[in-house]
XYZ file of C-alpha atoms in Angstrom:
644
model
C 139.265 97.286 97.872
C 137.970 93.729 98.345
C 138.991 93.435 101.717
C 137.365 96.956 102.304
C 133.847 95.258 100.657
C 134.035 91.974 102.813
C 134.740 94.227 105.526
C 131.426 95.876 104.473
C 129.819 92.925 104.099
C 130.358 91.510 107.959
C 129.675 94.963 108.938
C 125.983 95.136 107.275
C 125.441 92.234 109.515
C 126.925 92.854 112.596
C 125.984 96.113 113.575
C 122.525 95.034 112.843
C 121.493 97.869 111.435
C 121.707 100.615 113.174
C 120.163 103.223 111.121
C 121.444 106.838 111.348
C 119.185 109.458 111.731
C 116.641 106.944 113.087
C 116.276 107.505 117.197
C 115.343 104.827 119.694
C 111.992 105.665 121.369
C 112.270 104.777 125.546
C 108.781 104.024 127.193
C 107.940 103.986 130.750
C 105.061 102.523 132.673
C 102.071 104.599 133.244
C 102.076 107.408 135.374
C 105.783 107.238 135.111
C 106.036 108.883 131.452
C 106.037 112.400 133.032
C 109.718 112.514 131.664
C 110.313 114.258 128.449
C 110.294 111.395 125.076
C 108.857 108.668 127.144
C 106.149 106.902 126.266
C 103.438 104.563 128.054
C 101.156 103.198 125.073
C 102.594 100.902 122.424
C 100.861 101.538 119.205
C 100.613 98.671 116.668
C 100.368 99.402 112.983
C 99.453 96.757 110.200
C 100.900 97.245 106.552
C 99.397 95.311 103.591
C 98.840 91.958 103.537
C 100.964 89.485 100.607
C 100.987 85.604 99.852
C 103.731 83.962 98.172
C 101.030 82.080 96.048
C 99.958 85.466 94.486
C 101.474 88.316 93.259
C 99.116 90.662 94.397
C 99.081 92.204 98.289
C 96.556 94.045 99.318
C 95.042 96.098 101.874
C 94.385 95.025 105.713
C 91.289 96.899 105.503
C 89.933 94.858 102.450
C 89.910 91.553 104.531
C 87.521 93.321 106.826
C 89.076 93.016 109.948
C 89.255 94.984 112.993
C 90.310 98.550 112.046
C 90.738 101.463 113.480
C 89.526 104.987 111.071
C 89.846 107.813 113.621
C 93.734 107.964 113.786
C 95.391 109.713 110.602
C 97.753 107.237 108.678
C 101.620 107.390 108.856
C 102.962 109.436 105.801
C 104.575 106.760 103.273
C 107.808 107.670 101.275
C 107.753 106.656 97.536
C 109.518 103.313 97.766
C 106.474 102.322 99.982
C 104.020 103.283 97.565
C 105.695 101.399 94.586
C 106.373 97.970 97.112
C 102.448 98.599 97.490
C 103.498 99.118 101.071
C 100.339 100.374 103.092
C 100.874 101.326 106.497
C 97.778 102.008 108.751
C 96.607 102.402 112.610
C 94.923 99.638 114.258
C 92.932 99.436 117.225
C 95.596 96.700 118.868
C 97.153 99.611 122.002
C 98.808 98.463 124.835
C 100.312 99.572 128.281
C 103.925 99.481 128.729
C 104.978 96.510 131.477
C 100.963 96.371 131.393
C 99.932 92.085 130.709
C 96.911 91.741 129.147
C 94.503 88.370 128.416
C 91.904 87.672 125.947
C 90.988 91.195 125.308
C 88.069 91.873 122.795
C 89.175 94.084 119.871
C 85.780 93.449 117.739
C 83.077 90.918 116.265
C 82.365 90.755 112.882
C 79.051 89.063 111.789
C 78.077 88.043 108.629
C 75.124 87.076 106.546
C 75.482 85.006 103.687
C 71.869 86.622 102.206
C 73.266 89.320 102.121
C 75.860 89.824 98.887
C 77.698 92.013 100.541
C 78.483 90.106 103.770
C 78.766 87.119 101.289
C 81.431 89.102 99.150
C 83.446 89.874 102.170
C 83.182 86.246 104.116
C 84.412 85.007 100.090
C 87.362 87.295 100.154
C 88.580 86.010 104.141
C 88.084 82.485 102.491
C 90.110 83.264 99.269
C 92.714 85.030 101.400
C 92.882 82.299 103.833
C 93.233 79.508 100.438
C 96.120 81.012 98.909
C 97.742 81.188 102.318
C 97.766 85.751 102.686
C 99.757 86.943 105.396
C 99.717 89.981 108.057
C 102.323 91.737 108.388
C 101.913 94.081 112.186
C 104.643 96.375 112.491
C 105.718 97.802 116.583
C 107.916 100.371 117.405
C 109.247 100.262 113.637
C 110.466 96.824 113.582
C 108.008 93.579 112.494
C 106.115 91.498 114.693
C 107.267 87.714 114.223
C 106.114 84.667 114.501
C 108.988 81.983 115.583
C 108.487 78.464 114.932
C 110.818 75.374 115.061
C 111.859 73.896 111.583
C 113.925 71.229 110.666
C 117.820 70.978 112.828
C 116.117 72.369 115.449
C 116.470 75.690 113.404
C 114.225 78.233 114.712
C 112.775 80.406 112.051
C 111.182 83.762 112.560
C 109.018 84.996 110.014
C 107.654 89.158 109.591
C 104.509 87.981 109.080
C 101.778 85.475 110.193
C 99.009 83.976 108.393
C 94.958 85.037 108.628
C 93.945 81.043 108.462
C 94.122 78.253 106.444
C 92.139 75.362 105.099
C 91.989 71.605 105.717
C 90.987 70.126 101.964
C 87.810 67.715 101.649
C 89.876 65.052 101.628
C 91.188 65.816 105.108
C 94.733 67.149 104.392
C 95.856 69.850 106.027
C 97.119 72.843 104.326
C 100.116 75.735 105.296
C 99.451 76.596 109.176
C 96.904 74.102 109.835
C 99.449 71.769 110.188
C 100.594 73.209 113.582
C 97.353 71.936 115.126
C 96.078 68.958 114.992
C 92.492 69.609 116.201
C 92.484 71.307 112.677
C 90.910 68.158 111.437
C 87.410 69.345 110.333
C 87.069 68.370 106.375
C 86.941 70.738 103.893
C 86.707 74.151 106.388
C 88.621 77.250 106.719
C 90.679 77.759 110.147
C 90.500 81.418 111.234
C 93.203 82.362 113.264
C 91.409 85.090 115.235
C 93.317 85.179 118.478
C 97.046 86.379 118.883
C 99.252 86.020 121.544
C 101.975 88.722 121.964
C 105.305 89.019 123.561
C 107.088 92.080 123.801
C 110.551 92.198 124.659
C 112.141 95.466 126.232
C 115.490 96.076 127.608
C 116.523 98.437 130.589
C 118.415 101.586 129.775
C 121.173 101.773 132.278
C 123.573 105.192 132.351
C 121.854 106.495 129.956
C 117.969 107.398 130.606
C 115.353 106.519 131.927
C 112.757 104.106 130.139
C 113.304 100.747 128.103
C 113.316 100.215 124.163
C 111.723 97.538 122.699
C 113.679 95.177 121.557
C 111.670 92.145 119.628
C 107.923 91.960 119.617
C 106.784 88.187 118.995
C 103.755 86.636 118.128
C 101.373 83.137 117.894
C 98.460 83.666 116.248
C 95.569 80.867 117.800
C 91.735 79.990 116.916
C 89.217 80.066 119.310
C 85.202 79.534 119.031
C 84.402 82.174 122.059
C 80.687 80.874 121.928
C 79.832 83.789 124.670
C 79.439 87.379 124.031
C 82.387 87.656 126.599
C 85.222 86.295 125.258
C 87.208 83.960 127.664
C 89.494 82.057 124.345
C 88.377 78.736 125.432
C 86.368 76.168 123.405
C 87.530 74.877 120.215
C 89.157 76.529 117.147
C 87.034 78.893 115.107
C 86.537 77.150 111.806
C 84.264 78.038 108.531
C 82.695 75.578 106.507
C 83.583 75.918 102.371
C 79.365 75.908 101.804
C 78.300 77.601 105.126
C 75.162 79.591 104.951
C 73.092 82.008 107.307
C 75.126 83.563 109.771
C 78.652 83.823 110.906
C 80.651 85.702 113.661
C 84.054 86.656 114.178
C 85.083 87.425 117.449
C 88.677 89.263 117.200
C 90.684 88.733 120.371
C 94.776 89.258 122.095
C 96.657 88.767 124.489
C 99.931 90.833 125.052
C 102.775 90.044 127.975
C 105.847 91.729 128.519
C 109.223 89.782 129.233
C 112.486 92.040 129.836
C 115.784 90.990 127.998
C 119.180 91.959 128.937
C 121.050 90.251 126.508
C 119.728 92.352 123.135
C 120.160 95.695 122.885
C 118.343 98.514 120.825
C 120.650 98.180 117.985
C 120.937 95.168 117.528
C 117.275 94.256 117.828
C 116.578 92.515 114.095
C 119.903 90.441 114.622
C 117.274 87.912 115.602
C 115.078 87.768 112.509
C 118.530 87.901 109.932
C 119.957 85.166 111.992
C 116.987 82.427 111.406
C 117.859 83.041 107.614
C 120.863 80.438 107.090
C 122.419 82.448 103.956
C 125.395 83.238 104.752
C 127.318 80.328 104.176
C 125.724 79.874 100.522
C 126.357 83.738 99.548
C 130.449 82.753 100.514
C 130.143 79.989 97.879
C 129.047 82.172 95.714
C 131.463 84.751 96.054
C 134.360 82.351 96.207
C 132.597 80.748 92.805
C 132.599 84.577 91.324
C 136.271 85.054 92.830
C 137.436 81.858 90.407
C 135.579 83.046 87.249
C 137.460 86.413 87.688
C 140.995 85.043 88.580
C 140.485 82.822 85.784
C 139.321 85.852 83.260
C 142.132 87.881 84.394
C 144.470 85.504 83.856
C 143.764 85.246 80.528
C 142.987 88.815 79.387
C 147.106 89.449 81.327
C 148.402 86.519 78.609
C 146.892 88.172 75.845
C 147.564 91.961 77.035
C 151.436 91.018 78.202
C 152.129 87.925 76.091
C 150.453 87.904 72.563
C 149.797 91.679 72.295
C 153.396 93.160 73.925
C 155.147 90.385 70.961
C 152.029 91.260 68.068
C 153.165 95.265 68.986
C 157.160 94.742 68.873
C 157.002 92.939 65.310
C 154.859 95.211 63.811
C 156.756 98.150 64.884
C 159.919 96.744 63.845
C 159.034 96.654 60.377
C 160.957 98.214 57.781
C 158.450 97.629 54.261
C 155.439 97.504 53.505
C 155.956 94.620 52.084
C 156.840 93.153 55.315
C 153.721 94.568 56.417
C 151.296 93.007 54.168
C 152.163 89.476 54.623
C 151.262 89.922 58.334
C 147.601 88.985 59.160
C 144.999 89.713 62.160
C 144.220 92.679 64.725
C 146.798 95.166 63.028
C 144.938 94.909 59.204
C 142.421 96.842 60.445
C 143.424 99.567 61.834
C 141.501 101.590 59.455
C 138.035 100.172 59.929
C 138.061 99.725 63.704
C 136.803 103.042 64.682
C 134.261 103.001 61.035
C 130.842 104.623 62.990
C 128.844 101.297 63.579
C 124.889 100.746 61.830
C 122.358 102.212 64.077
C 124.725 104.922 65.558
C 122.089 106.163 67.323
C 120.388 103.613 69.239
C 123.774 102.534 70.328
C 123.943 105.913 71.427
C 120.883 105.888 73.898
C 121.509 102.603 74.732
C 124.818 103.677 75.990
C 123.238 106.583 77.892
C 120.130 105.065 79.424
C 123.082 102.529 80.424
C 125.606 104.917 82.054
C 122.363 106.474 83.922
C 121.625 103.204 85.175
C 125.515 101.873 86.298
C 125.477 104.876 88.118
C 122.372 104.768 89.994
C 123.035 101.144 91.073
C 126.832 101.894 92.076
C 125.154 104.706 94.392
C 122.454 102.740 95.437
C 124.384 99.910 96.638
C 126.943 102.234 98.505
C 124.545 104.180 100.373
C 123.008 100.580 101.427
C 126.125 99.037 101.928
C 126.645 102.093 104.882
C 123.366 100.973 106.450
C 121.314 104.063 105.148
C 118.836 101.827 103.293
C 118.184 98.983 105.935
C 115.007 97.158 106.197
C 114.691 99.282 109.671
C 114.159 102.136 106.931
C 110.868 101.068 104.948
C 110.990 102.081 101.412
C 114.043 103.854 101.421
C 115.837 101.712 98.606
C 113.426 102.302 96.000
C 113.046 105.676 97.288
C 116.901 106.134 96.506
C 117.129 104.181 93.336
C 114.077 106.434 91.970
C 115.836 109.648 93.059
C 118.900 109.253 91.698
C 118.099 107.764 88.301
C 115.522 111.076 87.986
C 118.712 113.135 89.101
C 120.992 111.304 86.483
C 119.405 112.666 83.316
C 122.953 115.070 82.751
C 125.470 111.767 82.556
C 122.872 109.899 80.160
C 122.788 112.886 78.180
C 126.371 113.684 77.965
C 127.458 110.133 77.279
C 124.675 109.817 74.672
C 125.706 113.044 72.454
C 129.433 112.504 72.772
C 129.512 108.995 71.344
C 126.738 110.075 68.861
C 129.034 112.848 67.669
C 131.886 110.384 67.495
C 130.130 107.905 65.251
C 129.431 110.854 62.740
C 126.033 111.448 63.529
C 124.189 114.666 63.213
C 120.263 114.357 64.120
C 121.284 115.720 67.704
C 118.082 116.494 68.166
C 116.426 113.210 67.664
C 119.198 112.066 69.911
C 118.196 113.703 73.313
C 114.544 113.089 72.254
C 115.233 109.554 72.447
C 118.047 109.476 75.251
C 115.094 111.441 77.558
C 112.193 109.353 76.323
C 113.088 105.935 74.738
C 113.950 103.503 77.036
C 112.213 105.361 80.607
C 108.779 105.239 77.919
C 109.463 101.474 77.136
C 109.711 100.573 81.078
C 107.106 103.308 81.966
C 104.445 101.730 79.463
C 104.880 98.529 80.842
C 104.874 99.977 84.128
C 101.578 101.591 83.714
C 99.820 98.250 81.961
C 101.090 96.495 85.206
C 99.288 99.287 86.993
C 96.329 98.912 85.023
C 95.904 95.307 86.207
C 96.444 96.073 89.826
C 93.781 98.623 89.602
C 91.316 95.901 87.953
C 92.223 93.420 90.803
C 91.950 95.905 93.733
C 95.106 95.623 95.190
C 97.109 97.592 97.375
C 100.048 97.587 94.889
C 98.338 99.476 92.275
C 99.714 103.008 92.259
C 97.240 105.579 93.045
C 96.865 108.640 90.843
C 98.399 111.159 92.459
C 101.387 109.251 92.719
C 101.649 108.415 88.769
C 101.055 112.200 88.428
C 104.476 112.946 90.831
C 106.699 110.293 89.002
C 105.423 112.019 85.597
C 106.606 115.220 86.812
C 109.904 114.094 88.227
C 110.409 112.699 84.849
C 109.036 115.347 82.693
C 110.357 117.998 84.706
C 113.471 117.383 86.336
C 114.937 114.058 84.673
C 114.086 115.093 81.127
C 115.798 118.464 81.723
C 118.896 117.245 82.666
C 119.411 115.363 79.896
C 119.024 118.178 77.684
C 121.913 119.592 79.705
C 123.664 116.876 79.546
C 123.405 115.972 75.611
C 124.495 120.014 75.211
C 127.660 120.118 76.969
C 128.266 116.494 74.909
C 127.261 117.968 71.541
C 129.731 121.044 72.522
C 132.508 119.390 73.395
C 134.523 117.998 69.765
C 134.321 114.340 69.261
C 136.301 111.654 70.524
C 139.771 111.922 69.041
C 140.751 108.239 67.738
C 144.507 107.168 67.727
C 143.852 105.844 64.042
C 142.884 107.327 60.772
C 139.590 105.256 59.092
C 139.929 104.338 55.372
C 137.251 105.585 52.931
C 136.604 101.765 51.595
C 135.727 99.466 54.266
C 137.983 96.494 53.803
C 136.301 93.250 53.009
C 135.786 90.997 56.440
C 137.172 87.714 55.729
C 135.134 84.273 55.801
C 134.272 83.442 59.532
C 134.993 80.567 61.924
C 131.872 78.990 64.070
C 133.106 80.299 66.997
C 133.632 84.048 65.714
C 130.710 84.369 63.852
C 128.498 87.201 65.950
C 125.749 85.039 67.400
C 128.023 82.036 68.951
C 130.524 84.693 70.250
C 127.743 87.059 71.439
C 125.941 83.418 73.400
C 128.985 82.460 75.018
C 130.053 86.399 76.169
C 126.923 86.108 78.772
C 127.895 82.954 79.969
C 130.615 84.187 82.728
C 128.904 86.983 84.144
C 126.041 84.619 84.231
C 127.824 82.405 86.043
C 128.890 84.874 88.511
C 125.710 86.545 90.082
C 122.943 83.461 89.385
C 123.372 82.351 93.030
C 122.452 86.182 94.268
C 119.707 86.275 91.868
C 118.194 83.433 93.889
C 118.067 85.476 97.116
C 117.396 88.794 95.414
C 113.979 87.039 93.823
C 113.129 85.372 96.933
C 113.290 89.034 98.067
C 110.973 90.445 95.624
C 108.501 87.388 95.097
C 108.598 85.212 98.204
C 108.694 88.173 100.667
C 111.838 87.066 102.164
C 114.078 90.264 104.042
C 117.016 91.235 102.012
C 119.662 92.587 104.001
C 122.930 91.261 102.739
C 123.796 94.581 100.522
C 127.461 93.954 101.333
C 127.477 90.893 99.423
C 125.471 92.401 96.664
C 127.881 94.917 96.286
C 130.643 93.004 95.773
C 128.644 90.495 93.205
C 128.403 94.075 91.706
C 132.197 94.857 91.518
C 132.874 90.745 90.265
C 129.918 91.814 87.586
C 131.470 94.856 86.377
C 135.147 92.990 86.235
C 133.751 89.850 84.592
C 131.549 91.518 81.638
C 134.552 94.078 81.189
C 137.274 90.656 80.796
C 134.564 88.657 78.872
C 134.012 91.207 76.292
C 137.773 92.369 75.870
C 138.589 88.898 75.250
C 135.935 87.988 72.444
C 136.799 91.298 71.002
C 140.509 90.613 70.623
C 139.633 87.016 69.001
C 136.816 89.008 66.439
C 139.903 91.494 65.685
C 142.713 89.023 65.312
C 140.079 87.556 62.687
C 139.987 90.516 60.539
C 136.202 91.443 61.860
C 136.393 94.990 62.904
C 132.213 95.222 64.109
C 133.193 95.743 67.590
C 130.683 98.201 68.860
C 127.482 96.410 68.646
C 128.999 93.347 68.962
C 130.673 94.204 72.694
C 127.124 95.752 73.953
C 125.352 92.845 72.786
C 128.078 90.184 74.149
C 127.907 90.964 77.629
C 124.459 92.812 77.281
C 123.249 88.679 76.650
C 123.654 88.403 80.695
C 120.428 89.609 80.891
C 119.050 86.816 78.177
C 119.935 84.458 80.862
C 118.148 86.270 83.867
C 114.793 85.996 82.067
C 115.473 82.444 81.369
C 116.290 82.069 84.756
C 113.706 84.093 85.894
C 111.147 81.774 84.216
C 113.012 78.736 85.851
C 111.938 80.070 88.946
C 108.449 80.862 88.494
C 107.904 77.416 87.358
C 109.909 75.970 89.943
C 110.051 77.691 93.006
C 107.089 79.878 93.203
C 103.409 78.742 93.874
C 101.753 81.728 91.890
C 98.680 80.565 90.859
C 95.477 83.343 88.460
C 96.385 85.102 85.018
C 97.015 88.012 86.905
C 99.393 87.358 89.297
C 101.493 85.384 86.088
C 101.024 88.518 83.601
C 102.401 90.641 86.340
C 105.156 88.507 87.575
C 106.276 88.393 83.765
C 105.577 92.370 83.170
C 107.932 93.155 85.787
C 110.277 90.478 84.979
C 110.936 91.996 81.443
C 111.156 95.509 83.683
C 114.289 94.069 85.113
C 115.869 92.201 82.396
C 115.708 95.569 79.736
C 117.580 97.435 83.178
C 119.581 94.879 83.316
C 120.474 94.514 79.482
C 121.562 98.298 79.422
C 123.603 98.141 82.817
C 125.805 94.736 81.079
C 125.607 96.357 77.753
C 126.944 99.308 78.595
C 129.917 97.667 80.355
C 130.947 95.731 77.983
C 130.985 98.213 75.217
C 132.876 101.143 77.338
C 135.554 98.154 78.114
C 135.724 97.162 74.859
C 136.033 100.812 73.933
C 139.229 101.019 76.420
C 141.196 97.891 75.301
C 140.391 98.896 71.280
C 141.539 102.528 71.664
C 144.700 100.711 73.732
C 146.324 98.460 71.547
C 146.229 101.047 68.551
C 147.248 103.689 69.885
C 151.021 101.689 70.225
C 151.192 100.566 66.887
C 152.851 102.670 64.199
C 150.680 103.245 61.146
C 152.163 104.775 58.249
């Protein structure tokens, strides 16, 4: 199995993605694209424009620059519209094999008397200040900007900036660094001129027509004092107090350079490759690998050392007597299985968790195959979405059969709260979040219609199922446990430090901590610093040394609670490895203070809104492991004792 998942892992990267389902597009030159699927003009779309200093992206069209409004927009899948992903047309078009230099797209000319030019020449200058970048999109792959950084790395980056500013005192900020005639104090650089590269290779045996392969560019700034453009003169710059008016001429440049050495499917190797991760995520794993040898090794003691002797003497027991001077897990064998307080929210905790394990063991499969690349925009969340709404039947199920087990009989207020309870707790927050986005005017807030489809995909199809679900649960007779419960609980005895519930429930989060904080790094950098994720074969085995090290961590602090007469298991074992995700917020606030630039109320109260998003997911999907193992070593060891 692990080699299988490392396997995965080096496959993810190597085959570079090749999507299935998704078909290469050949293009020809003009007047040569008489053959059937080839195409002459190479369309450029732009998606929404994000800065790593603020969590909010927003439209291109909102900066005000050149668009195009005639051509319809590409349809958008559902992952796209949560990412705040907004793909449109733009008027950039070239010929296949066709150079072009210093081509006029548009001017833009502004008054500052007027409020309105003002407002939009204020929003370039904010956009350009907290450092906002495009993000141009060719032939379904990004256009990149490559630039040299330090070991004579080159780094490629799916997205370039719209300008940046050189601070009254003269220091450069972001891009302006790359030029030094940036030197004007306290002005805003606008990078209005970009310089292209497309890279196409040859089919040979095959068809005829080329596939792009990369698509490259270097955004510049140049003054163009003439009407025509020529991109000479100086770079374009905008004073912080400017007045009267201001124009923007909006220029490119596109060549065409053929490359034999990349092929179609392997034409984002490129981009992955200038992200040096690889060696750290093999730490990490091997870091993982140690915790989980070491758990193992100690959950095999106790299951074939202590428990195989603790099971042979109490079955070789003649009295009771002999019985009754023996202390620890055996004593209570009539409590163990007593139905724990607050049966019920257990109970939809436990379902809302199996929903989720589920949907992420899924997910991560499907991605792991290459089905949800990067090449495929949207299609994670689109999955992740689908699949919890299609879920509703196990969360159900799982909910009413442990609900029956612990004695309860409010089924009724059961699926109510398995369907509604902890979807209404992330949807509410969900919407609040929206609610901001809408007041800020970004592209990220989720437009009506939209809200109104994920409402009826809940309402109608997820909510549903879990009635299903909970009914076949409710039907079916509870779980059968291997020992009778006593009608007296039995007194728990004075506790230790260490097996008092807090301490043991602190340190049970510790190890699977430990075993995934190095992937959380790269999976927030993902999220919040706009970096491509693409190492799902590493993710999913972090996911498999997750599930393994909650399950060990939990059955060992359970035996230790047992052998000290403390029979409160239940909560106990959800809460102890459920306290991983206690540590991801804490991390998670680590990072915004340390890593990320975020700067406005809004962009913090949404970076924390979603944050608390993930930790509740993620406090149900450790929960529920730890409780179903501790469920599985429990019903284990007494079901090989003999009980008079």
């Amino acid at each position: 199995m692990v080699l299988w998942l490392f396997g995965a892992a080096l496959l993810a990267r190597a085959a570079g993605f090749y999507l299935p389902g998704l078909a290469p597009v050949s293009f020809c030159e003009p007047g040569k694209d008489q053959f059937p699927d080839c195409k002459s003009t190479i369309e450029l779309f732009v998606n929404r424009l994000d800065s790593v200093e603020s969590v909010l992206p927003y439209e291109y069209t909102a900066f005000d620059f050149c668009s195009e409004k005639t051509m319809k927009r590409p349809s958008e899948n559902l992952g796209q519209v949560l990412f705040g992903e907004r793909i449109e047309p733009s008027p950039y078009k070239f010929e296949f094999k066709k150079p072009a230099v210093c081509q006029k797209v548009c001017t833009r000319t502004y008054n500052t008397n007027n409020p309105s030019d003002k407002a939009k020449l204020d929003f370039l200058k904010k956009g350009m200040l907290l450092n906002y970048q495009h993000h141009w999109i060719v032939d379904n792959m990004p256009v990149t900007w490559c630039y040299d950084v330090e070991d004579g790395q080159k780094f490629c980056n799916p997205g370039f900036p719209i300008g940046c500013y050189v601070t009254e005192g003269g220091r450069p900020k972001d891009a302006c660094v790359v030029n030094s005639n940036f030197n004007e104090k306290d002005a805003f650089y606008i990078f209005n001129h970009v310089d292209i590269t497309i890279h196409y290779h040859i089919v040979e045996h095959e068809q005829l027509g080329a596939r792009l392969v990369a698509a490259k560019i270097e955004p510049k700034s140049y003054e163009n004092p003439n009407d025509s453009p020529d991109c000479s003169g100086g770079p374009k710059f905008l004073k912080s107090k400017h007045t009267g008016m201001f124009k923007i001429p909006y220029t490119y440049s596109v060549n065409f350079v053929e490359d034999k050495n990349i092929r179609w499917a392997s034409r984002w190797d490129y981009i992955l490759e200038s992200m040096p991760h690889t060696n750290i995520q093999w730490f990490s794993i091997m870091n993982s690998l140690v915790i989980v040898l070491f758990l193992s090794g100690m959950v095999a003691m106790i299951m074939l050392r202590t428990l195989h002797k603790d099971i042979a003497r109490y079955n070789q027991m003649d009295s009771v007597e002999d019985a009754q001077e023996e202390f620890g897990w055996k004593l209570v064998h009539g409590d163990v299985f007593r139905p724990p307080r607050k049966g019920m929210l257990l109970s939809v905790f436990l379902g809302s968790g199996t929903q989720i394990f589920i949907m992420t063991f899924v997910t991560l499969f499907f991605a792991c195959l290459g089905f949800l690349s990067p090449a495929n925009r949207g299609a994670l969340m689109t999955c992740a979405v689908v699949l919890w709404v299609l879920l509703g039947t196990p969360a159900g199920y799982v909910a009413a059969r442990l609900y029956k087990s612990f004695g309860g009989e409010k089924w009724k207020t059961n699926v109510l709260l398995t369907a509604f309870l902890c979807p209404g707790v992330v949807f509410a927050d969900f919407f609040v979040m929206n609610l901001i986005l809408w007041g800020e005017g970004s592209s990220a807030a989720m437009p009506f219609g939209t809200l109104v489809a994920i409402l009826a995909l809940w309402f109608c199809i997820s909510v549903p199922l879990t009635f299903i679900g909970a009914y076949f649960g409710f039907k079916k007779a509870g779980i059968e446990h291997p020992v009778r419960t006593n009608q007296i609980p039995r007194q728990i005895p004075e506790q230790s430090f260490y097996t008092k519930p807090f301490p043991g429930i602190v340190m049970g989060g510790i190890l699977p901590f430990g075993c995934i904080f190095i992937q959380l790094f790269f999976i927030l950098n993902s999220i919040w610093s706009h970096q491509m994720y693409y190492m799902f074969g590493f993710l999913f085995l972090v996911f498999i040394i997750l599930v393994i090290t909650c399950s060990e961590a939990t059955i060992l602090l359970c035996y230790f609670h047992l052998c000290a007469e403390d029979y409160h298991w239940q909560w106990r074992s959800f809460l102890t490895s459920g306290f991983t995700a206690v540590y991801f917020l804490v991390y998670a606030i680590h990072y915004f203070f340390s890593k990320l630039q975020i700067t406005g109320l809004a962009s913090t109260i949404l970076y924390f809104g979603y944050t608390m998003i993930m930790a509740l997911i993620f406090f149900l999907f450790t929960g529920t492991i730890g409780f179903f193992a501790c469920f599985w070593f429990v019903t284990k060891i007494y079901s090989v004792v003999k009980v008079d």
